[in-house]
Each structure stands twice: as structure tokens, then as C-alpha cells.
Coordinates of C-alpha atoms in Angstrom, one line a residue:
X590 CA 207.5 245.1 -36.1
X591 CA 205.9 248.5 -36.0
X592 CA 207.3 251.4 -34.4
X593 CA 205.4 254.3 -33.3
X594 CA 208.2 256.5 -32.4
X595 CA 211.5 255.9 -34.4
X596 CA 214.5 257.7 -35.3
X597 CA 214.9 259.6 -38.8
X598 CA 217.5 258.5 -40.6
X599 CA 217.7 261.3 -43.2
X600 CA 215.7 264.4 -44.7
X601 CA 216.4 265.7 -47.8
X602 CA 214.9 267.7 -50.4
X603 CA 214.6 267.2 -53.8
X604 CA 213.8 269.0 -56.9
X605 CA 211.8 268.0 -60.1
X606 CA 215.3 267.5 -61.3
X607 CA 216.5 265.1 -59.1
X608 CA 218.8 267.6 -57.5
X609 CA 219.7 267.7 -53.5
X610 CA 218.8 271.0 -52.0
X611 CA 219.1 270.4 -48.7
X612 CA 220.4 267.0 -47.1
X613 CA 220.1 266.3 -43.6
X614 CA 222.0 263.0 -42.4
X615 CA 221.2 262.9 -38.3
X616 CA 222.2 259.1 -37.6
X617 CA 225.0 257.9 -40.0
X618 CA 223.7 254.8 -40.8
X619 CA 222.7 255.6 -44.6
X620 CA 224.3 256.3 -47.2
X621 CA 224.7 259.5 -49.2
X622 CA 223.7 258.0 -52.4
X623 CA 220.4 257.5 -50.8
X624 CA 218.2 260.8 -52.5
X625 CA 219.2 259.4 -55.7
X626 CA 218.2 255.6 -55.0
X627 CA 215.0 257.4 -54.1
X628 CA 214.7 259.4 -57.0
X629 CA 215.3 256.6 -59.1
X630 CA 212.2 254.7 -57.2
X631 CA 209.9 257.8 -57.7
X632 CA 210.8 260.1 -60.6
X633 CA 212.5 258.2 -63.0
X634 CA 210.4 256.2 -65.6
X635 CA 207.3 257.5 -64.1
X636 CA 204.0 256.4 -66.5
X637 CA 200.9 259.3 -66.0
X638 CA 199.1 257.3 -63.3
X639 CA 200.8 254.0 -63.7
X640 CA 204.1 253.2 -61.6
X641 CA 203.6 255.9 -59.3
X642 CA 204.8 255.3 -55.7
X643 CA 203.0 255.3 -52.6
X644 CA 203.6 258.2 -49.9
X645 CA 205.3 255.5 -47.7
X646 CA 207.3 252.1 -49.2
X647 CA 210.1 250.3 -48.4
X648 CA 213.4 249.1 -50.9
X649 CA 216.3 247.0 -49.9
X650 CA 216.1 247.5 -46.5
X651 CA 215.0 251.4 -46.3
X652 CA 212.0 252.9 -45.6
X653 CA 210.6 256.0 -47.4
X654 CA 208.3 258.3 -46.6
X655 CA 207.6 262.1 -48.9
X656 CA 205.4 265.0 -49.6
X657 CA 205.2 265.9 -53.3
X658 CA 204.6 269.9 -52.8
X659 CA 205.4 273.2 -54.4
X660 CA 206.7 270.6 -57.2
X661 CA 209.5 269.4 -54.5
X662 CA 210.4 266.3 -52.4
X663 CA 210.4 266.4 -49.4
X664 CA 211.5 263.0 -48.3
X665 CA 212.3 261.1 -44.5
X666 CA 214.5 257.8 -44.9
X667 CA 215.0 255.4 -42.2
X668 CA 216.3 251.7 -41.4
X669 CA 213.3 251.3 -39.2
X670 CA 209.8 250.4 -39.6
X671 CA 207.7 253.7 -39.0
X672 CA 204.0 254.1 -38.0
X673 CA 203.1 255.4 -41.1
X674 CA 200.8 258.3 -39.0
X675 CA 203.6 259.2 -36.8
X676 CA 206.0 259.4 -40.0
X677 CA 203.4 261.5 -42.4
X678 CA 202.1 263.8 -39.7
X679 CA 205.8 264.6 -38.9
X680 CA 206.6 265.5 -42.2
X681 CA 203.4 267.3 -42.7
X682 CA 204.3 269.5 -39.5
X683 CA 208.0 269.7 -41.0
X684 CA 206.8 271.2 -44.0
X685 CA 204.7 273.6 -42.3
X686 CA 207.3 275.1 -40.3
X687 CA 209.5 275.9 -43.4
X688 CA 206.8 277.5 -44.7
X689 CA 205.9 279.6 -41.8
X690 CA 209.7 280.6 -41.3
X691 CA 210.3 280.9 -45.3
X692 CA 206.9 282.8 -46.3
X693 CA 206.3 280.5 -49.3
X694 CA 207.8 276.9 -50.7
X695 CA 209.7 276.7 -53.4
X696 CA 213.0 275.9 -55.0
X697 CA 214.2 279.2 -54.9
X698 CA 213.0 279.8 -51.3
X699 CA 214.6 277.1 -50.5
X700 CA 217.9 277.9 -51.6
X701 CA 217.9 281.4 -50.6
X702 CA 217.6 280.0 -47.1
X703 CA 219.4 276.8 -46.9
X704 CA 220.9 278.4 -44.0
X705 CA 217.8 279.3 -41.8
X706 CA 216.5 275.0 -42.9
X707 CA 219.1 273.7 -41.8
X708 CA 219.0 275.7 -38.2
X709 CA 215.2 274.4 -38.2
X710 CA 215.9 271.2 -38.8
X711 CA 219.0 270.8 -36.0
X712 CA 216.8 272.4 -33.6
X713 CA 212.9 270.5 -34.2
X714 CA 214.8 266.9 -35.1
X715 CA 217.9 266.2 -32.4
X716 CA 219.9 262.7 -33.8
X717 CA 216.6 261.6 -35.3
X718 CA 214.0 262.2 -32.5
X719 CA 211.8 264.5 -32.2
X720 CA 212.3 267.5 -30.4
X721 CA 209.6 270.3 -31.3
X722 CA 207.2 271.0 -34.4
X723 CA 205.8 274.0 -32.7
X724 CA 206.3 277.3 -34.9
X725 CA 206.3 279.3 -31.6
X726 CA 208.5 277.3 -29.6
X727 CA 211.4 277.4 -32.1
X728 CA 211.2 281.5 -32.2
X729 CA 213.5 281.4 -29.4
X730 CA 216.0 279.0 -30.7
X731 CA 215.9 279.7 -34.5
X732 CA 217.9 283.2 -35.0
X733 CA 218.5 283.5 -38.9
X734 CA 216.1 285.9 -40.1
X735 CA 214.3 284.5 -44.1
X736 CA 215.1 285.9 -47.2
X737 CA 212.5 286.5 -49.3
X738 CA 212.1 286.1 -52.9
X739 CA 211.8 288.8 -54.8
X740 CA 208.7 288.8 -56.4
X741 CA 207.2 288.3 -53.1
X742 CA 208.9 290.9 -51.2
X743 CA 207.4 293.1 -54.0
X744 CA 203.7 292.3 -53.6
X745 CA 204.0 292.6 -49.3
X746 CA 205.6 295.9 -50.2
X747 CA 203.2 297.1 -52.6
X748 CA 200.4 296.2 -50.1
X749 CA 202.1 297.8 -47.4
X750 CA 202.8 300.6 -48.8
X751 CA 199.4 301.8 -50.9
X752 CA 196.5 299.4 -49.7
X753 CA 195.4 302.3 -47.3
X754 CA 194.7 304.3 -50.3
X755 CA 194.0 301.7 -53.2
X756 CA 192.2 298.7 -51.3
X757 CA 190.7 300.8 -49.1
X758 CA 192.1 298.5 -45.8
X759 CA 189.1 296.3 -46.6
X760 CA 190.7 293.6 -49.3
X761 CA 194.4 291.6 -49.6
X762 CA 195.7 290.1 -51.8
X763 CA 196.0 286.1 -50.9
X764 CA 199.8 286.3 -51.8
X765 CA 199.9 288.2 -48.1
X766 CA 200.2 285.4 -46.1
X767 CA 203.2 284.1 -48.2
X768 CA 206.0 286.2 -45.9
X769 CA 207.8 284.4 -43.0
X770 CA 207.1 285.3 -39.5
X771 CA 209.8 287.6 -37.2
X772 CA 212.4 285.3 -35.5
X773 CA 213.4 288.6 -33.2
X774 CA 210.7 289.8 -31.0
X775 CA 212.6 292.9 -31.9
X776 CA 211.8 293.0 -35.5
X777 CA 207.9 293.1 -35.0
X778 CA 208.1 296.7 -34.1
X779 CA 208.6 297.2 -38.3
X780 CA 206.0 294.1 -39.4
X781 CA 202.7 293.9 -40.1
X782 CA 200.4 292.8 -36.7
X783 CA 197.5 290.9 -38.4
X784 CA 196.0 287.6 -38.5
X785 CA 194.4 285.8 -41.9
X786 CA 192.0 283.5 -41.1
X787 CA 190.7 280.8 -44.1
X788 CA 187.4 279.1 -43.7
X789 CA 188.5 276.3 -46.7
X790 CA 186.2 273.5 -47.8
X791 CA 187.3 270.6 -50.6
X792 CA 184.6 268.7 -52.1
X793 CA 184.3 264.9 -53.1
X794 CA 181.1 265.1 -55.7
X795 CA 180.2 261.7 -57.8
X796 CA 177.2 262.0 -60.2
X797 CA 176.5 259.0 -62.7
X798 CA 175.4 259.1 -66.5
X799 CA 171.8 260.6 -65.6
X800 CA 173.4 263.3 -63.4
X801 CA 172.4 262.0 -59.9
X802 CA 174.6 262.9 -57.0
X803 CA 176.2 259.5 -55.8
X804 CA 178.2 261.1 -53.5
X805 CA 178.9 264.6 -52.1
X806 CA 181.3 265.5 -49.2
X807 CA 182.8 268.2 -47.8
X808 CA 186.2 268.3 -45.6
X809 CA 186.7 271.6 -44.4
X810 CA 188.6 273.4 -41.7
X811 CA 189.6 277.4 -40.1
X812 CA 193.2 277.6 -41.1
X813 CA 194.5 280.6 -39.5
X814 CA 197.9 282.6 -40.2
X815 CA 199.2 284.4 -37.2
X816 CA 201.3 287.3 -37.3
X817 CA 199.9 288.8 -34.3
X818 CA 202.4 290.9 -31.9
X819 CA 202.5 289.8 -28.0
X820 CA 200.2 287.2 -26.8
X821 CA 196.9 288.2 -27.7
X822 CA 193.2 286.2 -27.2
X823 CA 191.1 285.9 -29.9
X824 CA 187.2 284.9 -29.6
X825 CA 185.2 284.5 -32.7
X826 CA 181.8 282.5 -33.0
X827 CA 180.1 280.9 -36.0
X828 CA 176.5 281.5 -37.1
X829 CA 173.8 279.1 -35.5
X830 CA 173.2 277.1 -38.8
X831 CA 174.8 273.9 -38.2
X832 CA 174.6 270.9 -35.9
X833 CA 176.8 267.9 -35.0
X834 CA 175.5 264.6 -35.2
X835 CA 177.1 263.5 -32.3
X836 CA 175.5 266.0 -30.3
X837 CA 173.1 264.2 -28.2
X838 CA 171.0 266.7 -28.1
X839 CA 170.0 267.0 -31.6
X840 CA 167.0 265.2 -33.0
X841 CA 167.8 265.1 -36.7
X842 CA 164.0 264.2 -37.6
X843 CA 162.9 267.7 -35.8
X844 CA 162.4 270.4 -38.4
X845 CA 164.3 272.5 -36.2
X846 CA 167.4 271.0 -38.5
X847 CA 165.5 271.6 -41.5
X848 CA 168.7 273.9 -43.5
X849 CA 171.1 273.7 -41.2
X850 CA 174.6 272.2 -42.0
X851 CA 174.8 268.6 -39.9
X852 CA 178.5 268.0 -39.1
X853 CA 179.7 264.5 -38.9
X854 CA 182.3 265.4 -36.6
X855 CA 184.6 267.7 -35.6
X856 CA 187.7 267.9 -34.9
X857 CA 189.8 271.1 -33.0
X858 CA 193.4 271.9 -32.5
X859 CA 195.1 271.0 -28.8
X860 CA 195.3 274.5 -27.8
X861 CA 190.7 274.3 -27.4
X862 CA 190.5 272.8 -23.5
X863 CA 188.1 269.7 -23.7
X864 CA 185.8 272.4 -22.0
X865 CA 185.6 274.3 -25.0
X866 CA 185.3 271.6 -27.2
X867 CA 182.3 269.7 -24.9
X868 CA 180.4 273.5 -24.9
X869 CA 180.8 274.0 -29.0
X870 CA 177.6 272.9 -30.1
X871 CA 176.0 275.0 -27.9
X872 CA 177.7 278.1 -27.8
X873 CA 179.5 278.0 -31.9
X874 CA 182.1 280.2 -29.8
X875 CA 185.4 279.5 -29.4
X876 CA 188.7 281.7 -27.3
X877 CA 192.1 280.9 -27.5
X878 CA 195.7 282.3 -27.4
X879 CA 196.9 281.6 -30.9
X880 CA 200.6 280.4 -31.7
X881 CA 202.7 281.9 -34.2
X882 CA 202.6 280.7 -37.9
X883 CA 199.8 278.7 -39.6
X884 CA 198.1 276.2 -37.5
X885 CA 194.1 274.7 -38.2
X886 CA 191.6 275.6 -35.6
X887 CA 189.0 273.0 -36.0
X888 CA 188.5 270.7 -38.8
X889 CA 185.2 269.4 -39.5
X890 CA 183.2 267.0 -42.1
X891 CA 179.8 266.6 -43.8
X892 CA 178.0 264.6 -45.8
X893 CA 174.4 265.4 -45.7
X894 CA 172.3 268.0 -48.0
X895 CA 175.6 268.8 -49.4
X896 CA 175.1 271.6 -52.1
X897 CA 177.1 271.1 -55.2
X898 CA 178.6 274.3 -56.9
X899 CA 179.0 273.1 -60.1
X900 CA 176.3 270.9 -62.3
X901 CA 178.0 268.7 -66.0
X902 CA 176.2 267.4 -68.4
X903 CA 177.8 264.9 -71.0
X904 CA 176.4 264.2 -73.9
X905 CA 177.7 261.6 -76.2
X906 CA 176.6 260.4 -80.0
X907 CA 177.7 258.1 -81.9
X908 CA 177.5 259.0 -85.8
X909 CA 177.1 257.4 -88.7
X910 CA 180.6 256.7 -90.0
X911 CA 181.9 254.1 -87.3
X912 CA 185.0 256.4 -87.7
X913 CA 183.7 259.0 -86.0
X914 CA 182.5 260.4 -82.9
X915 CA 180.8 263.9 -81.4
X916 CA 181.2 264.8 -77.9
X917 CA 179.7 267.8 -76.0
X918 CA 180.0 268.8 -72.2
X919 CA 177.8 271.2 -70.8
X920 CA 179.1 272.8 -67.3
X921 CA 176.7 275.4 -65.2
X922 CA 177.8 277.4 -62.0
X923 CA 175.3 276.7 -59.8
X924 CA 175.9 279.4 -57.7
X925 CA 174.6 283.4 -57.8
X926 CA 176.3 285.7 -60.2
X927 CA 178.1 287.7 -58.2
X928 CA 180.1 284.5 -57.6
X929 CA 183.0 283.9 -59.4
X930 CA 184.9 280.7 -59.9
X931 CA 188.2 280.9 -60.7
X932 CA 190.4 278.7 -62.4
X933 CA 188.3 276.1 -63.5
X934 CA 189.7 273.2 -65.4
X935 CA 187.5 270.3 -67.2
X936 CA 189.2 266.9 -68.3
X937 CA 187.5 264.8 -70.7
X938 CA 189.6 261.7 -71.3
X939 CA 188.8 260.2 -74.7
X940 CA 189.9 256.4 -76.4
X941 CA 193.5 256.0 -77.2
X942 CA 192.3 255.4 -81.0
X943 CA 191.3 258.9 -81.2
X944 CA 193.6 261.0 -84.4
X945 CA 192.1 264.2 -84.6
X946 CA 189.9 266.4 -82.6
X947 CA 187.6 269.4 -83.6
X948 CA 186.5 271.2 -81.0
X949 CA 184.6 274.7 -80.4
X950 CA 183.1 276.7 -77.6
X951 CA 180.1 278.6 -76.8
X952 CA 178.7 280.4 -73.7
X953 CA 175.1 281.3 -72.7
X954 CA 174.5 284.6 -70.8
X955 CA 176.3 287.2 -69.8
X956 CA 179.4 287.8 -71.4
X957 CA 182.4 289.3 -69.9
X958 CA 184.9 291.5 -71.6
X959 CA 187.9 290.1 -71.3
X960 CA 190.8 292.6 -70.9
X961 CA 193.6 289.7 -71.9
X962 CA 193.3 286.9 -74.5
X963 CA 194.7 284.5 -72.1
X964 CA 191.6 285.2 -70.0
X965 CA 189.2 283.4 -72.5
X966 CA 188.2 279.8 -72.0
X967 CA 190.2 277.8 -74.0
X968 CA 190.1 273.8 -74.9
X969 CA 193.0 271.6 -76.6
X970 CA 193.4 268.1 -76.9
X971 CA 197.1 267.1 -75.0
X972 CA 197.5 263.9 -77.2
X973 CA 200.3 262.3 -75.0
X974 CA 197.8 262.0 -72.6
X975 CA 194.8 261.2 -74.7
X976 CA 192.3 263.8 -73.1
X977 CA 191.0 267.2 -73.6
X978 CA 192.0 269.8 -71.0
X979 CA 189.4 272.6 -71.1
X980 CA 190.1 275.7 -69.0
X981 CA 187.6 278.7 -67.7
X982 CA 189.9 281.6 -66.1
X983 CA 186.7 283.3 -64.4
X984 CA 183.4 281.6 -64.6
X985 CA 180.5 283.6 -63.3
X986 CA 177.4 281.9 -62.2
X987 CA 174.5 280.6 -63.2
X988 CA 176.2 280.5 -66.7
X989 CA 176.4 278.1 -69.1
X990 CA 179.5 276.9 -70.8
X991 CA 179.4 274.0 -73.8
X992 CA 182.4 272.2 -75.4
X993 CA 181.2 270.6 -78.0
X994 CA 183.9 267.8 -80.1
X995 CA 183.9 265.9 -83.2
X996 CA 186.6 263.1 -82.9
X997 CA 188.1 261.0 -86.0
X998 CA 189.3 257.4 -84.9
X999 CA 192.2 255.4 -86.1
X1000 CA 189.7 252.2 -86.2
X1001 CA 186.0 251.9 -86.2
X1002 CA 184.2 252.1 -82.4
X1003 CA 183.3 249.6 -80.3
X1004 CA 181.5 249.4 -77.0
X1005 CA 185.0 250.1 -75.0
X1006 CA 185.4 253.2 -77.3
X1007 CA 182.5 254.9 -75.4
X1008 CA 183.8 253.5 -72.2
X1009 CA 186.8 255.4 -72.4
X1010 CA 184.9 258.9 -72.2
X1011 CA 184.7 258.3 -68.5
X1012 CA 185.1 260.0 -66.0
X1013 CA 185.0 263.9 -66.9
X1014 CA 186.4 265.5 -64.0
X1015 CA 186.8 269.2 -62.8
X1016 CA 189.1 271.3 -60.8
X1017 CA 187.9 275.2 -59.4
X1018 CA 188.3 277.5 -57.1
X1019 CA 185.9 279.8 -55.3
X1020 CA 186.4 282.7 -53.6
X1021 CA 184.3 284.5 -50.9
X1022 CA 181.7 281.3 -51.2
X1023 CA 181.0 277.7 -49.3
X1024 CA 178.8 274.9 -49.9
X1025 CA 177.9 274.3 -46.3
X1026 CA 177.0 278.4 -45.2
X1027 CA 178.7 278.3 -42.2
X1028 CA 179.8 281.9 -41.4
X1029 CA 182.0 283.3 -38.9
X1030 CA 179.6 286.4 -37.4
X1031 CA 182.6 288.1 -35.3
X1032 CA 186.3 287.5 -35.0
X1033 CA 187.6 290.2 -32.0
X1034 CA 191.2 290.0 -30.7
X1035 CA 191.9 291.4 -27.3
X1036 CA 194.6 292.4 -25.8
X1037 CA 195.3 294.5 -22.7
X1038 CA 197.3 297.1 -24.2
X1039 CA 196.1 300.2 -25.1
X1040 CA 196.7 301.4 -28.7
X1041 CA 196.5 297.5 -29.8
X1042 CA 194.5 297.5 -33.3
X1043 CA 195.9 294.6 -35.4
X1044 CA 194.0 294.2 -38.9
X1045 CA 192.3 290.7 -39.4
X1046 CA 191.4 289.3 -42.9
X1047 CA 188.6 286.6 -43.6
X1048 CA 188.4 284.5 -46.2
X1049 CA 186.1 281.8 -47.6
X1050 CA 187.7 279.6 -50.0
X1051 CA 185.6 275.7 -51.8
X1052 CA 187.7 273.9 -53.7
X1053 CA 187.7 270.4 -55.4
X1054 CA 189.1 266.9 -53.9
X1055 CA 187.8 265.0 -56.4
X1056 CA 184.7 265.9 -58.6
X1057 CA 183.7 263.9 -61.0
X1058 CA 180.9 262.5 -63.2
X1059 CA 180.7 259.2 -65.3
X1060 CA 179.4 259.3 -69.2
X1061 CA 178.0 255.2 -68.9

């Protein structure tokens, strides 16, 4: 039988290792050897896509759910039979408070402040039920102030201490947000009072062999980072250049929609009234009191008109020597050149009969200097794998990058050989740039008190879900 409310058994947190950082046992009624049984289920023997467990599955008689994040595991076991939303959104929001009490996840964040998890976890989970999740609730119950890692505490510092000069006040780095918020209202007095807000959109693109979109998405959402002093309002509005589908209102044949972003839906946090929420597609304005820590605003999807920020052309031939076989991948940034993509990472996987690989690069237009060798695109093949990983540090666009390969086979080609190229996918990151346009056109915190003049930061951020485009 399903249970939509049910006690957690355990918690517990494990490294790539297999090794318990923090164990949390709030009923009794499993045993300690349980982390490794998991373990055992999800890390051990592990094939590269094959064998790999499900968020949520059951064995003899237990029933695990976990989060694979900052390369950790963060795991609930129970006897019952959970709903797996309720189970999965409670981890998600256990995670998240962590990170907003920590600063940043990690193994050694984690162990630097065993003690401060452990008061979180007493105080949000109470003999396996669920007290609190709420990152501003638990200020007044949660005393033990983070410890930050050291590299981090070195970056907030260094921001701190020269970005009036240096940056200017206008830029940050994205490293900022990784601090923990004050436990003691008394504290904030020597803290930064600002708010980072992220306007973040992941993209689902599918083109086939001819380069047709198939599919293009975009899941986005306003993920803010408070680390405001008091209780402040904030109001911001978004630029008129959107509509919701669901807004009666909105004749989608009119060429009044002609460019705008149309919304599927739309989602908001509890804290927007049902008032709010009714007037948004009117007035693209929103006001709220923001809680402490990182919480989403509004989420939102769209699936229309989509603009895609990155075009790939494949190109394969098939030579004259069955034994043999020439690849080249052509990748364009489809986006103006005072964009930059950062990060971007190409996977071409290639037959299993493949022995060696000879591969070059080439560019066309500008050319950057680069300042460090290990900023140069670079391609290998990573044989265990059977794929070539081909990596652009800092793409600039409306530039063209080629990867061009000539592969020797262990056995003459066949139809499945060609098959096997398929699909080439790619990974990125773009600052300062989104494929829908939406804008935020003023973001003003008020707050009664005279002197008040916290610093906000804005950032747009596209990323990829899953991009990818078949070769047959």
C-alpha cells in the first residue's frame, strides 16, 4: 500500500568511497549495516549506463530513496512504502538546507560540520516525521555557526575585501553564493546584506540526421539566494515579452504574440498569494517577503519557437578500405559574439570495433589568445568508454569549430558500425544569455529603515538537459 506520509527510517551520507559521513538512525528498526547493503546495490559493480539504480527501489524488505550530488549520497531508508513524490521532494528540500547552512556541498563541507548536520537533521526530522524544511524557520532552533572550507572562505574574502576597487561593485564572482547563511541575528551586523538572484534555463533539443529540430524545450526558473538583513519586500517585474497559454485572454493566432515567449505553464513558490499568481500575466510583477537561504520563485516551461543556442553538423564517410572510417563534427554558436559559452563538452560515441583514432581540430573566425594551454579545445578518444570527449573551454559565437576523425577498425564495417555513431551529444554553459529573452526590467528591495542599501546581483544562466542530435 502506498503511503504518502511515512516515517524515515534512516539518513545517511555516503561518499564515492562507500564511506559513512554522517548517519542518522531516528526509529531503530534498521540495521547499521544498512549504508553498506545500499552501497553494495548502487556503487559496487556499476557498468557505464548499464546496472545503474533507480532514484527510489526496494531490497529485501527496505526501501531506498537518494540524490547523487556534489559526487555524494545522500540516501533515506525506510521499512515502509513511500510516495515516491513525498520521499524525493523531502530529500531535495534536505539537501537544500545543508547547503544553505554549509555554503557549498561537499565531502569536506560535510565533515567540517558534522556537528551543525546533525543539529539540522534532529531539529527538521523528529523520530522520522517531518517537522520543518524551511531554511528560515530552523534559524531560531539551529545555533552552531558553519565552518567554511578554506578555499571558499578565501574567495568571499577576497571579494569582500577588494571588489569595491577591482570589480567595480558591478560584477561577482558565482562562487559568492557558496557561503552559509548567519544562524545569530547577531552575526549579520559583520555579513554581507545582498540577495543573488538566477534567471536559469536547461534545454531539451533533438535534431535528426538532416539537422531538423525534433524537439526543443526549455525548463527554467528565478532561483534566488537570500542573504538579506531584517524582513525586507522585494518587487521586481519581467519584461512584457511573454504569454501563458493558459491565459484566457491570449489569442495565440493574433500577431500581437508574434515574438513573444508562450509559457506552457507556470508554476510559483507558496509564499506568491493566489492573488498574485491569478494577476501575473497581466501585470509580469511580482512582491514578496523572501525567506532566508535559496528558495525558487516561479518555475515556468516552454516549448514553442524555442531558439536553439547551439547548431551540429555530423558528417560521416565511409572510405574505401572497409577497415576504415572518417568522422567530422561541425559545432556553431548560434548566438552574438559577445556571448561566450563556457565549458562546452561534445561526445561522439563510436563502434566498439574501433582500435585507433586520429583526430585534429580547426576553428573558423576569430581566434582568441589563449593565456593557458589548458584553455585550448582539446579532443581524445577515452577508449574504456568507446567515445570521443571533445572539450571547448570558451566558445565565442557565431564561430565555427570542426573535429574531424579518421578511425581504424578491428573488423571490416557493417550497417550497425555507422549506427553506433549515434547520438552526438553536448553539454555548455552560458552566461549573461537565455533562449526565451525573458528579462527582469527592475528588481527594488524596500525596507523601512533608513540607511538600508543591500547590493543585489542578477544573473542569466542556459544550460543543457539533454541536447542531442542523431547521425542516421
Amino acid at each position: 500500500k502506498l503511503e504518502m506520509s511515512i516515517p524515515i527510517g534512516q539518513f545517511f551520507i555516503l561518499s564515492p568511497r562507500g564511506d559513512t559521513i554522517i548517519f542518522k538512525n531516528y526509529r531503530g528498526n534498521l540495521g547499521k549495516e544498512t549504508p553498506q547493503l545500499f552501497f553494495q546495490y548502487v556503487g559496487e559493480g556499476k557498468g557505464e549506463g548499464e546496472g545503474e539504480q533507480t532514484p527510489i527501489f526496494h531490497r529485501n524488505g527496505i526501501s531506498y530513496a537518494y540524490m547523487h550530488c556534489a559526487s555524494l549520497y545522500f540516501v533515506f531508508a525506510t521499512d515502509r512504502n513511500p510516495s515516491p513524490v513525498f520521499i524525493m521532494s523531502l530529500l531535495s528540500k534536505l539537501v537544500t538546507l545543508m547547503k544553505d547552512y554549509c555554503g557549498v556541498l561537499g565531502e569536506e563541507s560535510i565533515r567540517r560540520n558534522f556537528v551543525l548536520i546533525y543539529e539540522i537533521l534532529d531539529e527538521a526530522i523528529d523520530f522520522g516525521h517531518v517537522q520543518t524544511t524551511q531554511t528560515d524557520v530552523l534559524k531560531a532552533y539551529v545555533h552552531n555557526p558553519a565552518s567554511e572550507v578554506s578555499d571558499l572562505t578565501e574567495i568571499v574574502s577576497r571579494f569582500e575585501d577588494w571588489g569595491d576597487k577591482v570589480m567595480n561593485r558591478k560584477t561577482m564572482s558565482s562562487d559568492a553564493t557558496n557561503r552559509p547563511i548567519e544562524v545569530q541575528v547577531s552575526r549579520q551586523a559583520n555579513t554581507k546584506n545582498e540577495v543573488f538572484v538566477d534567471l536559469l534555463e536547461r534545454l531539451t533539443v533533438v535534431f535528426n540526421s538532416k539537422g531538423e529540430t525534433v524537439r526543443a524545450d526549455i525548463e527554467g526558473a528565478l532561483v534566488m539566494k537570500s542573504y538579506l538583513h531584517g524582513t525586507p519586500r522585494i518587487d521586481l517585474a519581467f519584461s512584457g515579452n511573454f504569454v501563458i497559454k493558459s491565459d484566457p485572454e491570449v489569442d495565440l493566432s493574433q500577431s500581437s504574440t508574434a515574438g513573444c515567449a508562450i509559457l506552457d505553464d507556470i508554476n510559483f513558490h507558496p509564499m506568491i498569494g493566489t492573488t498574485q499568481a491569478l494577476d501575473f500575466p497581466k501585470s509580469k510583477a511580482l512582491s514578496f517577503n523572501p525567506p532566508d537561504g535559496e528558495f525558487t520563485v516561479l518555475a515556468y516551461s516552454i516549448s514553442d519557437n524555442v531558439k536553439t543556442p547551439f547548431s551540429i553538423h555530423p558528417f560521416i564517410e565511409e572510405c574505401e578500405d572497409p577497415m576504415a572510417l572518417e568522422i567530422a563534427v561541425k559545432v556553431r554558436g548560434e548566438f552574438q559574439p559577445d556571448v561566450v559559452a563556457n565549458d562546452v563538452h561534445l561526445v561522439v560515441p563510436l563502434p566498439e570495433e574501433v582500435s585507433t583514432a586520429h583526430i585534429s581540430l580547426d576553428g573558423h573566425g576569430p581566434t582568441p589568445e589563449y593565456a593557458d594551454e589548458d584553455e585550448r579545445p582539446r579532443a581524445v578518444l577515452e577508449r574504456p568508454r568507446s567515445r570521443i570527449s571533445w572539450r571547448i573551454p570558451h566558445m565565442l559565437g557565431l564561430r565555427d569549430h570542426t573535429m574531424r576523425c579518421r578511425l581504424t577498425l578491428s573488423q571490416p564495417r557493417s550497417p550497425s558500425t555507422i549506427k553506433a555513431i549515434s547520438p552526438i551529444s553536448i553539454d555548455y554553459e552560458i552566461p549573461m544569455y537565455n533562449c526565451s529573452n525573458l528579462h527582469i526590467t527592475y528588481l527594488r528591495i524596500v525596507e523601512r529603515s533608513e540607511g538600508y542599501a543591500p547590493d543585489k546581483w542578477l544573473r542569466y544562466v542556459s544550460q543543457a538537459r539533454s541536447y542531442i542530435v542523431h547521425t542516421y
